[in-house]
Coordinates of C-alpha atoms and ligand atoms in Angstrom, one line a residue:
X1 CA 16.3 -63.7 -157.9
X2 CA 16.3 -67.0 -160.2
X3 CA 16.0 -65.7 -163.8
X4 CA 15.1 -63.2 -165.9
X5 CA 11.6 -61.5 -166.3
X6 CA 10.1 -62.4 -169.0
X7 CA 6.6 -60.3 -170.4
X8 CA 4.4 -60.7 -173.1
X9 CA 4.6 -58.2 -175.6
X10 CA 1.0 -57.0 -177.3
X11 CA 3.1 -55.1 -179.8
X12 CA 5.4 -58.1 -181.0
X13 CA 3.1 -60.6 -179.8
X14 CA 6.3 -62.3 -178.4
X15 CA 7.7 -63.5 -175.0
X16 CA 10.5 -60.7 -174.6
X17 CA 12.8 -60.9 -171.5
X18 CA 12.3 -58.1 -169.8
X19 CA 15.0 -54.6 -170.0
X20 CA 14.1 -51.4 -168.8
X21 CA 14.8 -48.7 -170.9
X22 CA 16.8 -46.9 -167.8
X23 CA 17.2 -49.7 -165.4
X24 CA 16.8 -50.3 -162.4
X25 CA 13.8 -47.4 -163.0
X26 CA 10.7 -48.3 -164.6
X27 CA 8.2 -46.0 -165.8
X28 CA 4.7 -47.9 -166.1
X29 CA 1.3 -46.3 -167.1
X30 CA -2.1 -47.9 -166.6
X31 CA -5.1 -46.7 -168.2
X32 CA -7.3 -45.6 -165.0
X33 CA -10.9 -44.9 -164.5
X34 CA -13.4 -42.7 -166.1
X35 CA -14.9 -41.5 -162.8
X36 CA -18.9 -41.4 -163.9
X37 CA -20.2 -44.2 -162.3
X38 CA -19.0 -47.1 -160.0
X39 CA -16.0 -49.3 -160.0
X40 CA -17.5 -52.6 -161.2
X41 CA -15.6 -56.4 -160.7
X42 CA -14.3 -56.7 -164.5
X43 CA -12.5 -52.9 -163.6
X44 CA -11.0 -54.2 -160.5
X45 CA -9.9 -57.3 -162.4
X46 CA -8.0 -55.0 -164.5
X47 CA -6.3 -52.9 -162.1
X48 CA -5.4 -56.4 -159.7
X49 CA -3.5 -57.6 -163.0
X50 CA -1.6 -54.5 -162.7
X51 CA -1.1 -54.3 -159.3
X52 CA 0.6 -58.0 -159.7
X53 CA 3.1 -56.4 -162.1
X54 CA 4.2 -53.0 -159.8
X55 CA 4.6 -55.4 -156.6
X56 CA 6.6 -58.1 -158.4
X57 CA 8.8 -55.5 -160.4
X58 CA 9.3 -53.7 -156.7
X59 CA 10.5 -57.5 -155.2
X60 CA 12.6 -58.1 -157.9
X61 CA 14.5 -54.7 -157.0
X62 CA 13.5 -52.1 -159.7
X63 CA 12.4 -48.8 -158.6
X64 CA 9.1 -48.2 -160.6
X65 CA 7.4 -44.7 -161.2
X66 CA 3.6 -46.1 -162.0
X67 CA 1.7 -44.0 -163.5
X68 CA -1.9 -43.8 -163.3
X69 CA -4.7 -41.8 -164.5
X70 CA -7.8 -40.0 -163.6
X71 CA -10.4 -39.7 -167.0
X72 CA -12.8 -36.8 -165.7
X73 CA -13.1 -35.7 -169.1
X74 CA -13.3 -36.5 -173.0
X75 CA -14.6 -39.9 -172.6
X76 CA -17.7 -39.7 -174.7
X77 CA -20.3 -42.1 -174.7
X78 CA -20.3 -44.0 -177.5
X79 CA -16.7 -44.2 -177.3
X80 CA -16.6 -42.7 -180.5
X81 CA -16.4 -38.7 -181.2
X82 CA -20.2 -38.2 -181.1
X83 CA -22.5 -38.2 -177.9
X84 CA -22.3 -37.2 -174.3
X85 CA -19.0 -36.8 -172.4
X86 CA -19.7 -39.2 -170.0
X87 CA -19.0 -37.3 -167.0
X88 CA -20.9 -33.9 -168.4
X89 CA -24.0 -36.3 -168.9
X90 CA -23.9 -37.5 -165.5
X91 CA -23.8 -34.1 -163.9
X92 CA -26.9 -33.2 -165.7
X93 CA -28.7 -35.5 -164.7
X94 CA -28.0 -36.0 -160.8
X95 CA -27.8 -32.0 -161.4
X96 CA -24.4 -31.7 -160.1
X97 CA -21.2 -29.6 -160.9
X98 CA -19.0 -32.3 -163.1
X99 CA -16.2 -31.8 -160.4
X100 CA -18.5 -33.3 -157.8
X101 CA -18.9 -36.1 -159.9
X102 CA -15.5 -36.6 -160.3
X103 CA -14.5 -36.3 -156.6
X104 CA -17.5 -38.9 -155.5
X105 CA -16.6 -41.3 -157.8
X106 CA -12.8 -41.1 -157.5
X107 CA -13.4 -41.2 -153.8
X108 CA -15.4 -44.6 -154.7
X109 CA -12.2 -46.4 -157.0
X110 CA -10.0 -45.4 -154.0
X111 CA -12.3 -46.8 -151.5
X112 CA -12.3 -50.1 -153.7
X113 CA -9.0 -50.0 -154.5
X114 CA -8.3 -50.3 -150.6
X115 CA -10.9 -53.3 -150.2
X116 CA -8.9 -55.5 -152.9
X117 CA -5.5 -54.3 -151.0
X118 CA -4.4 -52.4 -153.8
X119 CA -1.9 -50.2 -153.7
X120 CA -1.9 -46.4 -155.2
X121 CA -0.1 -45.0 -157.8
X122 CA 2.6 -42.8 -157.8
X123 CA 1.1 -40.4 -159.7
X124 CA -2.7 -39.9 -160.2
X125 CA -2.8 -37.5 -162.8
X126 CA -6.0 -36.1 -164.3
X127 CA -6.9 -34.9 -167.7
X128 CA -8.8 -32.1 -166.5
X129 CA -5.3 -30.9 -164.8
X130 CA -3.3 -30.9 -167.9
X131 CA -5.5 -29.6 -170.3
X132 CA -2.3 -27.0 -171.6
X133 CA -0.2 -30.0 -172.2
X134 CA -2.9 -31.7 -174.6
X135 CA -3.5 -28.5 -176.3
X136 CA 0.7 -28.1 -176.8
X137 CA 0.6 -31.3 -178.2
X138 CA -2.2 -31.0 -180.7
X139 CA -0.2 -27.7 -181.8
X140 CA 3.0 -30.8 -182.4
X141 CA 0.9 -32.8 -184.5
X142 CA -1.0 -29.9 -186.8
X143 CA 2.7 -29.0 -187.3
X144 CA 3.7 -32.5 -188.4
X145 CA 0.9 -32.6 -190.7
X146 CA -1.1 -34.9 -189.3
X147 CA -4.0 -33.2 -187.7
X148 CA -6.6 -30.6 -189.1
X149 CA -9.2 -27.9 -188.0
X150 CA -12.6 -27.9 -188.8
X151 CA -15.4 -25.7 -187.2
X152 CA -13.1 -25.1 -184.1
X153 CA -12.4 -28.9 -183.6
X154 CA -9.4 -30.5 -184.6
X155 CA -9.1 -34.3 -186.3
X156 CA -5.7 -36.9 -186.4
X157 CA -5.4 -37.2 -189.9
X158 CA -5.4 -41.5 -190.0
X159 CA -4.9 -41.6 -194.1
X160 CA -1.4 -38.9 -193.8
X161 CA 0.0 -40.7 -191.0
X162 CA -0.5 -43.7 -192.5
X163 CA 1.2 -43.1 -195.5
X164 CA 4.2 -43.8 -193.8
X165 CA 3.5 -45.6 -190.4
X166 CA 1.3 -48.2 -189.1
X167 CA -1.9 -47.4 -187.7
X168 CA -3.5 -49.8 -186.0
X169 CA -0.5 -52.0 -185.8
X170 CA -0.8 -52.7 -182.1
X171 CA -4.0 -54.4 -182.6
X172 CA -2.8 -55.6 -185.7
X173 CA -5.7 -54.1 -187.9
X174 CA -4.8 -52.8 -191.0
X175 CA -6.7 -49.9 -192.4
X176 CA -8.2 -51.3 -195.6
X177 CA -10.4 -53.7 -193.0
X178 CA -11.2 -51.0 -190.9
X179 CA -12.2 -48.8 -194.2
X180 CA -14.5 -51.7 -194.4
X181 CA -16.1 -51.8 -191.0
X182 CA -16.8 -48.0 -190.6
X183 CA -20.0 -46.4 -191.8
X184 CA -19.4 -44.4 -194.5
X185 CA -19.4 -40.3 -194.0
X186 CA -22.6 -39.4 -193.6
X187 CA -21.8 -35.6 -195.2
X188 CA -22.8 -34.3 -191.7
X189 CA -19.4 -35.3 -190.4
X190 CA -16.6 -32.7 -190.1
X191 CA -13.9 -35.8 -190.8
X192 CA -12.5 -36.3 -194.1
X193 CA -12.1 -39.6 -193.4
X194 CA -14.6 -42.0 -191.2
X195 CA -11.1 -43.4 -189.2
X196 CA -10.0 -40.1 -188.2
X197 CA -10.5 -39.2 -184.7
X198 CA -10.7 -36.3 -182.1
X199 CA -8.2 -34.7 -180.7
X200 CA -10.3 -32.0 -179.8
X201 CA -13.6 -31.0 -179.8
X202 CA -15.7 -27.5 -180.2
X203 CA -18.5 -27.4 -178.0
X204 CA -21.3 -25.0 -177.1
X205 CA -22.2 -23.1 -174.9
X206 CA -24.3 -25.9 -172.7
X207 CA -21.8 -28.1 -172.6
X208 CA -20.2 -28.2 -169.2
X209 CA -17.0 -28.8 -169.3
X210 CA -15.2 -26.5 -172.1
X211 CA -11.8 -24.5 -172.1
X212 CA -10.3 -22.2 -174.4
X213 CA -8.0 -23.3 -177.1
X214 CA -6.1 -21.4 -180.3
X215 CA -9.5 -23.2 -182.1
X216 CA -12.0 -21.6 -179.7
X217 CA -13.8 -23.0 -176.3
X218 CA -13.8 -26.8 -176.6
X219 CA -12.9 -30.0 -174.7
X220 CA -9.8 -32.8 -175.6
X221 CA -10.5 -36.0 -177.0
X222 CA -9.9 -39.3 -174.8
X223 CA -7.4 -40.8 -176.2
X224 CA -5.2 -37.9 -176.1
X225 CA -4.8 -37.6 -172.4
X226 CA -3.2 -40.6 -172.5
X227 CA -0.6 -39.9 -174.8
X228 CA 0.2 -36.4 -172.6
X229 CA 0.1 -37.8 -169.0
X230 CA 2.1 -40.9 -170.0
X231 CA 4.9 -39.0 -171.5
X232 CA 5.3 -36.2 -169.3
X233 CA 6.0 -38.2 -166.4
X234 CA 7.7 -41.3 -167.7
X235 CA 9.1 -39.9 -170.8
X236 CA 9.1 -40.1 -174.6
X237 CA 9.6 -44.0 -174.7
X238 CA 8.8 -45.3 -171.5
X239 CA 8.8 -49.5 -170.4
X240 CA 5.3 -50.4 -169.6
X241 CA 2.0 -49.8 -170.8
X242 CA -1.4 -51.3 -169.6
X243 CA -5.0 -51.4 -169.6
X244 CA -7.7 -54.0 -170.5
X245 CA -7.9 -55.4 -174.1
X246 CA -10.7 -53.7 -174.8
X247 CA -8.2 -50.7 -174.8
X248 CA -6.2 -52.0 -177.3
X249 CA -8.3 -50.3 -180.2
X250 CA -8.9 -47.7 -180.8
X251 CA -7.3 -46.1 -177.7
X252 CA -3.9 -47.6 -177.8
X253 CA -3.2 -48.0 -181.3
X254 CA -4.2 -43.8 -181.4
X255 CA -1.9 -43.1 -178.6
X256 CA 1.2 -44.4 -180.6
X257 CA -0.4 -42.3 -183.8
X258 CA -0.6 -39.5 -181.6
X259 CA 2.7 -39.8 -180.2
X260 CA 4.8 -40.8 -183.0
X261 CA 2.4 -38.0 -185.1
X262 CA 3.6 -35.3 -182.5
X263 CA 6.9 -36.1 -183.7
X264 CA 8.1 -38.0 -180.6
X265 CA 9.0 -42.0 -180.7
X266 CA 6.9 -45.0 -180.4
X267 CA 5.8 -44.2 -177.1
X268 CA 5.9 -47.5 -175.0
X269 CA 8.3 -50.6 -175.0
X270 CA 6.2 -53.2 -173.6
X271 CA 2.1 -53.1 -173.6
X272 CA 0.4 -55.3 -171.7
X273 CA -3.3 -56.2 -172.0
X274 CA -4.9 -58.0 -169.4
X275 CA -7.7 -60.1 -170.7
X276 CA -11.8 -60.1 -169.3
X277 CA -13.8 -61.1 -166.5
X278 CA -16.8 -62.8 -167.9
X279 CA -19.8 -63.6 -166.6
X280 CA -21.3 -67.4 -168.9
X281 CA -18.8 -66.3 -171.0
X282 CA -20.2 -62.6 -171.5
X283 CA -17.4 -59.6 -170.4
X284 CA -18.9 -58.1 -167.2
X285 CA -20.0 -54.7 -168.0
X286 CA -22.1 -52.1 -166.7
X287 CA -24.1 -51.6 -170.7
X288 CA -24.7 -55.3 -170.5
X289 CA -26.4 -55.4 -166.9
X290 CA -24.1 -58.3 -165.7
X291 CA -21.6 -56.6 -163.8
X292 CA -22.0 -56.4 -159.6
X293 CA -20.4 -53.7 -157.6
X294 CA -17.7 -54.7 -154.9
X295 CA -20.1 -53.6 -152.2
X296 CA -22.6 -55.8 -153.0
X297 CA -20.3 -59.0 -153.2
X298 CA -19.0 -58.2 -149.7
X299 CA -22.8 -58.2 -148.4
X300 CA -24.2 -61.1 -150.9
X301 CA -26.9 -58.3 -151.9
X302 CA -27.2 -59.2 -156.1
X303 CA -29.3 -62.2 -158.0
X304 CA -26.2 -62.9 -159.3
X305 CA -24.5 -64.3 -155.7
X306 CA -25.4 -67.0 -153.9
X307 CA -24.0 -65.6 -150.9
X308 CA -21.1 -63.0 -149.9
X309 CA -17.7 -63.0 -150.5
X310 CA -14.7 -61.6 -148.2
X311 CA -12.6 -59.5 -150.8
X312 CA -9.4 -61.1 -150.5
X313 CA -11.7 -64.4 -151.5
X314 CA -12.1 -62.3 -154.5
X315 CA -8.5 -61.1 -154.8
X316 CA -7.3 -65.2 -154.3
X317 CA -10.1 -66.0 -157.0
X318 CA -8.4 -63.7 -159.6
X319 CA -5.2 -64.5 -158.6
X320 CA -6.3 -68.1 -159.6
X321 CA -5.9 -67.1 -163.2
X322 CA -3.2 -66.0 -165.7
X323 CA -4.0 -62.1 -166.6
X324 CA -4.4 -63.0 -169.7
X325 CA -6.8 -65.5 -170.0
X326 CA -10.3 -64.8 -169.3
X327 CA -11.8 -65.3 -166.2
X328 CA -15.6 -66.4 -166.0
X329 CA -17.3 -65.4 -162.4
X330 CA -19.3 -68.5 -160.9
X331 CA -20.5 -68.9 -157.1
X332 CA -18.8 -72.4 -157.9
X333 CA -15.4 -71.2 -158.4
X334 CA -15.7 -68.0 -155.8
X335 CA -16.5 -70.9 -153.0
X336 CA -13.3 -72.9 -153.9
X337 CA -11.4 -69.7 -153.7
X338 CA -12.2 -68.9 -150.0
X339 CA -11.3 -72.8 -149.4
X340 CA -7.5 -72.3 -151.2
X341 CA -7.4 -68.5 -149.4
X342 CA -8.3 -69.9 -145.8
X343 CA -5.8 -73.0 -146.5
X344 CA -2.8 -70.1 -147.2
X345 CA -3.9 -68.3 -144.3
X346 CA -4.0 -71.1 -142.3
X347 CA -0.4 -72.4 -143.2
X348 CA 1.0 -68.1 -142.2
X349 CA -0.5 -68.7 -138.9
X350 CA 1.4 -72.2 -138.6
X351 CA 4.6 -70.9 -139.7
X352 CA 4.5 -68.6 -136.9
X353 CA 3.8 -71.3 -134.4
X354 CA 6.1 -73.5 -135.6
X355 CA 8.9 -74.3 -133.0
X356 CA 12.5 -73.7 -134.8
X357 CA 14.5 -74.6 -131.8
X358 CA 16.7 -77.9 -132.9
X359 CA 16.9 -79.8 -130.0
X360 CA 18.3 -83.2 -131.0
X361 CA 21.0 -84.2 -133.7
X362 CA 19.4 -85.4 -136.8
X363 CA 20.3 -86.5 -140.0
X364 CA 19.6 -83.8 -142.3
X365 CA 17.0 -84.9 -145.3
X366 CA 18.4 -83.8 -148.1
X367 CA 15.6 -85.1 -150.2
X368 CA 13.0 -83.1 -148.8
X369 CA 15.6 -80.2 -148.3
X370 CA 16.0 -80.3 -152.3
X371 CA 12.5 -80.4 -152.8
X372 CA 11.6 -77.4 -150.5
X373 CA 14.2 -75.3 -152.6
X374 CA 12.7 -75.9 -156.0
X375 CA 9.7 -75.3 -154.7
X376 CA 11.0 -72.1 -153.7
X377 CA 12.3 -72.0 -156.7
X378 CA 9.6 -72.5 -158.9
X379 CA 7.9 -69.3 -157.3
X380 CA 10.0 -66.8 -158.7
X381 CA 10.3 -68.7 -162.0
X382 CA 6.4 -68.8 -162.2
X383 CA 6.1 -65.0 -161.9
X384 CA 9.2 -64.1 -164.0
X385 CA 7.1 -66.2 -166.7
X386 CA 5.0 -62.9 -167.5
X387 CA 3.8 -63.1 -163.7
X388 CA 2.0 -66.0 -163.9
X389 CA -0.3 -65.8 -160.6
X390 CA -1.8 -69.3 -161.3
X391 CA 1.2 -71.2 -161.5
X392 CA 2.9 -69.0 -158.4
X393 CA 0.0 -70.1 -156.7
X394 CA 0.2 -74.3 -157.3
X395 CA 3.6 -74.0 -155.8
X396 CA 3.0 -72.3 -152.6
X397 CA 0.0 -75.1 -152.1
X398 CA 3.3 -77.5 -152.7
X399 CA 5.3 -75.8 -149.9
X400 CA 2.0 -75.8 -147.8
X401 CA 2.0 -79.5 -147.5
X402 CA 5.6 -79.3 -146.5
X403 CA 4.9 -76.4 -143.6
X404 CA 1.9 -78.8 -143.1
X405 CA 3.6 -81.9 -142.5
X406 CA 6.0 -80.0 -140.2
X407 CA 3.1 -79.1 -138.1
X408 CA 1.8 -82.7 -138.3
X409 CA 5.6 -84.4 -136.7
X410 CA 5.4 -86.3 -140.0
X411 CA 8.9 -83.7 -141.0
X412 CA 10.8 -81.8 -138.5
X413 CA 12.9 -78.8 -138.7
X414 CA 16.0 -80.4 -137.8
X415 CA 15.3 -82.8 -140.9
X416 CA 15.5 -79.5 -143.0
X417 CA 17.4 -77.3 -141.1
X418 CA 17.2 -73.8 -140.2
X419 CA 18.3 -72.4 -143.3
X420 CA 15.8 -74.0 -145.1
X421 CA 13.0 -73.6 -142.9
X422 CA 13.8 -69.9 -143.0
X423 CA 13.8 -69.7 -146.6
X424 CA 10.6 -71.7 -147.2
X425 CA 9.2 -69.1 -144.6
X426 CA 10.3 -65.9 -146.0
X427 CA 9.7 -67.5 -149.5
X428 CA 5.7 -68.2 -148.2
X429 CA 5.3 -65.1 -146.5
X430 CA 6.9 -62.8 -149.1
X431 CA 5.1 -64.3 -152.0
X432 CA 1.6 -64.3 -150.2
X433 CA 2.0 -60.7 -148.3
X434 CA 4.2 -58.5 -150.6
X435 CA 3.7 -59.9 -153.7
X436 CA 0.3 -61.3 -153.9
X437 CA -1.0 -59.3 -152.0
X438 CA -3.5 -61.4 -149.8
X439 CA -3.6 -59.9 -146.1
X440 CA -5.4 -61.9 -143.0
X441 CA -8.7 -61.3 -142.9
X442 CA -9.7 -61.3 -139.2
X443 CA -12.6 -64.4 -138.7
X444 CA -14.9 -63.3 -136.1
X445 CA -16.8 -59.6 -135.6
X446 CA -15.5 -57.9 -132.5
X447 CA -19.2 -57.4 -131.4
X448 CA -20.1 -61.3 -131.8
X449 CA -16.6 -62.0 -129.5
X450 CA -17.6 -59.7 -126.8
X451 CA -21.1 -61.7 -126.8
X452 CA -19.3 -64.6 -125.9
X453 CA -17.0 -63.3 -123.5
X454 CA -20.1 -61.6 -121.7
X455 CA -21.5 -65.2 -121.6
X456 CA -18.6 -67.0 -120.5
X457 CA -18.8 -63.9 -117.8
X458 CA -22.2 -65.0 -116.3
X459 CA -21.6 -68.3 -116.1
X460 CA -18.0 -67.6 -114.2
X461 CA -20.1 -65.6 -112.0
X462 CA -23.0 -67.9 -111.7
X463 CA -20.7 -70.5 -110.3
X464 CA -19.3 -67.8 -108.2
X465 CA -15.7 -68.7 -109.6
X466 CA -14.4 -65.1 -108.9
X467 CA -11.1 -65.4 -110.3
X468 CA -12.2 -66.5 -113.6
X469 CA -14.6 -63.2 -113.4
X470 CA -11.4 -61.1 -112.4
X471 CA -9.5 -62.2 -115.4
X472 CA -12.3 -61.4 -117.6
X473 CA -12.6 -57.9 -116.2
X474 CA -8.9 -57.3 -116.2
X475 CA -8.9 -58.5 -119.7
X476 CA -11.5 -56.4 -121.0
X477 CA -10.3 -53.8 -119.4
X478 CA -7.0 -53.5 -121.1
X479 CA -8.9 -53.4 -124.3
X480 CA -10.7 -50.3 -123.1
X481 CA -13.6 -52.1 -122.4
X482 CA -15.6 -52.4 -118.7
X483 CA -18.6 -55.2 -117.8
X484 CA -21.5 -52.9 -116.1
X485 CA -23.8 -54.9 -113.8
X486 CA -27.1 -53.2 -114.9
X487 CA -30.7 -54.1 -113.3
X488 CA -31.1 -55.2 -117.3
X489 CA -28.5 -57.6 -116.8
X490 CA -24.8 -57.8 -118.1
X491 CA -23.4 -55.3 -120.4
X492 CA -20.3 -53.7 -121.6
X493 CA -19.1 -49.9 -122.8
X494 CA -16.4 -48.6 -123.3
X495 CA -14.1 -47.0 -120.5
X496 CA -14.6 -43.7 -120.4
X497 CA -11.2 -42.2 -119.3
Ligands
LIG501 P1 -13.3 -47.9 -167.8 O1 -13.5 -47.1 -166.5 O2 -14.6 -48.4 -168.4 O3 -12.4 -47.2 -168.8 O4 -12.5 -49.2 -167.4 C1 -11.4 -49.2 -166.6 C2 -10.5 -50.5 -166.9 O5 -11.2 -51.7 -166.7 C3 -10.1 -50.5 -168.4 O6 -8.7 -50.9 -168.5 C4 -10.9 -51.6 -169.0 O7 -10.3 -52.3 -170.0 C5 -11.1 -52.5 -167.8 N1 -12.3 -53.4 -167.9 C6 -13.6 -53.1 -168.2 N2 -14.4 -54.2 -168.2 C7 -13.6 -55.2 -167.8 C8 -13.9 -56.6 -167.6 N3 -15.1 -57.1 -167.7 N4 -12.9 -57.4 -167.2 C9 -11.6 -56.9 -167.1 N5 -11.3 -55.6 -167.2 C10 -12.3 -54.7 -167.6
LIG502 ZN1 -5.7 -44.5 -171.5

């Protein structure tokens, strides 16, 4: 380890060094999916960033308890406390049970999740599965005073809290502008106050998903699940808190109302907020029509893409940029990704050829052995710098040319020595395997290898060189696969014992 982690702070807006609250454990939440509809790239964006953050805070030695969720219910529509729950309105209309829609698309974020190589949770939790707990905490924040009933639904009370906290303070609005920007009360609304927002909701006897409460059969509002899931597992104050910025209001800046309201403490030490993918500058999103599944990037099939992309092209192109700048999607840039992934890839495959053995006395360089060091270096100070992927990734392009020119002649590992060498290597491979998390992609398709074989087959036999046609066989073979000589011609299956 070279220095101390340093993270940006949405609450203080500062560069804090980073201190776990319990060291060396670190309890970190990520707001997860709501599972209605499919993962698009800006999601996966999102949840990359994050994946960034558990890897490098596993390197760096701290065992980490990440958190994160499951929304399969409370998430309405409008994002707001009127309209549809998102998943209940999806279940009508494919006429499903919402459970199956749940399952299908959860199964879906795993399955994309793996494609981008990143790694689960420790805990998935899901807000269907801790319904008690969010009803044990509304009962907290009624106590407090800072919650009330109407018709069977119960509202945070944003005027009583604030008489003596903050609300909004994480996004740093301040409640006289947001009195501004809200419609006025319409009269039809149950809220005394147009800020106020659910913490749970009555609903009727169509609505799908309902559960009884002391206020009659109802559902939990969004942000609340949050708050519950967070807290149970990691604790009252816990370290790390993400999601997209678009999170930041209302849902974060409730789930510290709600938390502090409930009695507890400010809920969350750091919160990060990793900033948009864009397409010409607009965020990607499904409402907007911009936003391309991972499926159809891997295949090409979307107006959108000039061609496909491999997804660790992807994972490379988002790695390209600090999480907290935006990133705008262009064929352009996804094209000069695969070049810069294929040159990393290229330089693990050379490492592993290189020839270590020192077989003549040289002078060590102590130049170049200087350099290699601060190059290695300057890895671990880029991602302590609030794991700054892009810079991380300008430095191991630096100790690519030196692997490079090892490969070349024009430097040899006697020059550097073996302790170097090996450091540049596990430095390389450690930043682009474990904490990057770019795996080899394999280049060719088994199928189109085999065709080739099967021709380099028939012309061995052709010329009737029978020992080249014995190797093949034999080779073949110990991949479990045998050449049939058909009346059709040439052809291969797989051995059947
Ligand atoms: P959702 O399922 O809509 O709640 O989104 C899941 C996560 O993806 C949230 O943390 C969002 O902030 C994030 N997200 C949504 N759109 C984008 C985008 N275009 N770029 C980056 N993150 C996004
Ligand atoms: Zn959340």
């Amino acid at each position: 380890m070279i220095g101390k982690l340093r993270v940006v702070n949405t609450l203080t807006k500062q560069k804090e060094i980073f201190e776990p609250i319990n060291p060396p454990f670190v309890g970190m939440y990520v707001c997860g999916p709501t599972v209605y509809s499919d993962v698009h790239l800006g999601n996966v964006r999102t949840f990359l960033s994050f994946d960034i953050v558990y890897r490098y805070l596993i390197h760096s030695g701290y065992k980490v308890r990440y958190v994160r969720n499951i929304t399969d219910v409370g998430h309405l529509v409008d994002d707001a406390d009127d309209g549809e729950d998102k998943i209940g309105k999806k279940a009508k209309l494919d006429n499903l049970e919402p459970m199956e829609v749940v399952q299908k698309y959860t199964n879906d974020f795993h399955q994309v999740m793996e494609l981008f190589n990143i790694l689960p949770p420790n805990i998935e939790p899901c807000a269907t599965g801790h319904i008690i707990d969010q009803i044990t905490m509304i009962q907290k924040i009624i106590e407090s005073g800072f919650a009330y009933e109407v018709k069977g639904s119960v509202y945070f009370d944003v005027e009583a809290y604030n008489r003596d906290n903050n609300y909004g303070k994480l996004s740093g609005r301040n409640i006289e502008d947001l009195l501004i920007n809200t419609r006025e009360l319409d009269g039809q609304d149950e809220k005394r106050n147009p800020l106020d927002f659910a913490l749970w909701k009555n609903a009727s006897s169509d609505h799908l998903m309902r559960w009884p409460s002391p206020w009659g059969n109802g559902f939990p509002g969004w942000h609340l699940e949050c708050s519950v899931m967070s807290t149970k597992y990691l604790g009252e104050t816990f370290d790390i808190h993400g999601g997209g910025m678009d999170l930041k209001f209302p849902h974060h800046d409730c789930e510290i109302a709600q938390s502090v309201g409930a009695g507890g403490k400010d809920p969350v030490k750091y919160w990060m907020h990793t900033n948009m993918l864009t397409v010409n500058g607009q965020k990607m999103s499904k409402s907007l029509g911009n936003s391309f599944l991972p499926s159809q990037l891997v295949t090409g099939d979307h107006e959108l893409l000039e061609r496909p992309y491999s997804p660790m092209t992807v994972r490379f192109f988002m790695l390209q940029s600090h999480y907290s700048s935006t990133l705008d999607f262009s064929n352009d840039a996804l094209q000069a990704a695969q070049k810069g992934y294929r040159k990393l890839m290229n330089g693990l495959k050379v490492l592993d050829q290189l020839e270590t053995q020192i077989t003549e006395s040289v002078e060590p360089n102590e130049k170049v052995i200087e350099q290699i060091n601060q190059l290695c270096d300057n890895c671990y100070r880029a991602m302590d710098d609030d794991f700054n992927t892009a810079l991380t990734i300008g430095h191991l392009f630096n100790l690519l040319k030196k692997i490079n020119s090892i490969h070349t002649g024009q430097l040899s590992v006697g020059e550097i020595g073996l302790e170097c060498f090996n450091r540049m290597k596990n430095t390389f491979k450690t930043f682009i395997a474990d904490i990057l998390g770019l795996r080899i992609e394999q280049p060719l398709q088994a199928e189109n290898v085999l065709k080739l074989i099967l021709d380099f087959y028939k012309e061995a036999k052709a010329k009737k060189d029978y020992e080249k046609v014995d190797h093949i066989r034999d080779m073949l073979k110990g991949e479990g696969v045998v050449l049939k000589d058909m009346k059709t011609g040439i052809d291969w299956a797989f051995e059947e014992k």
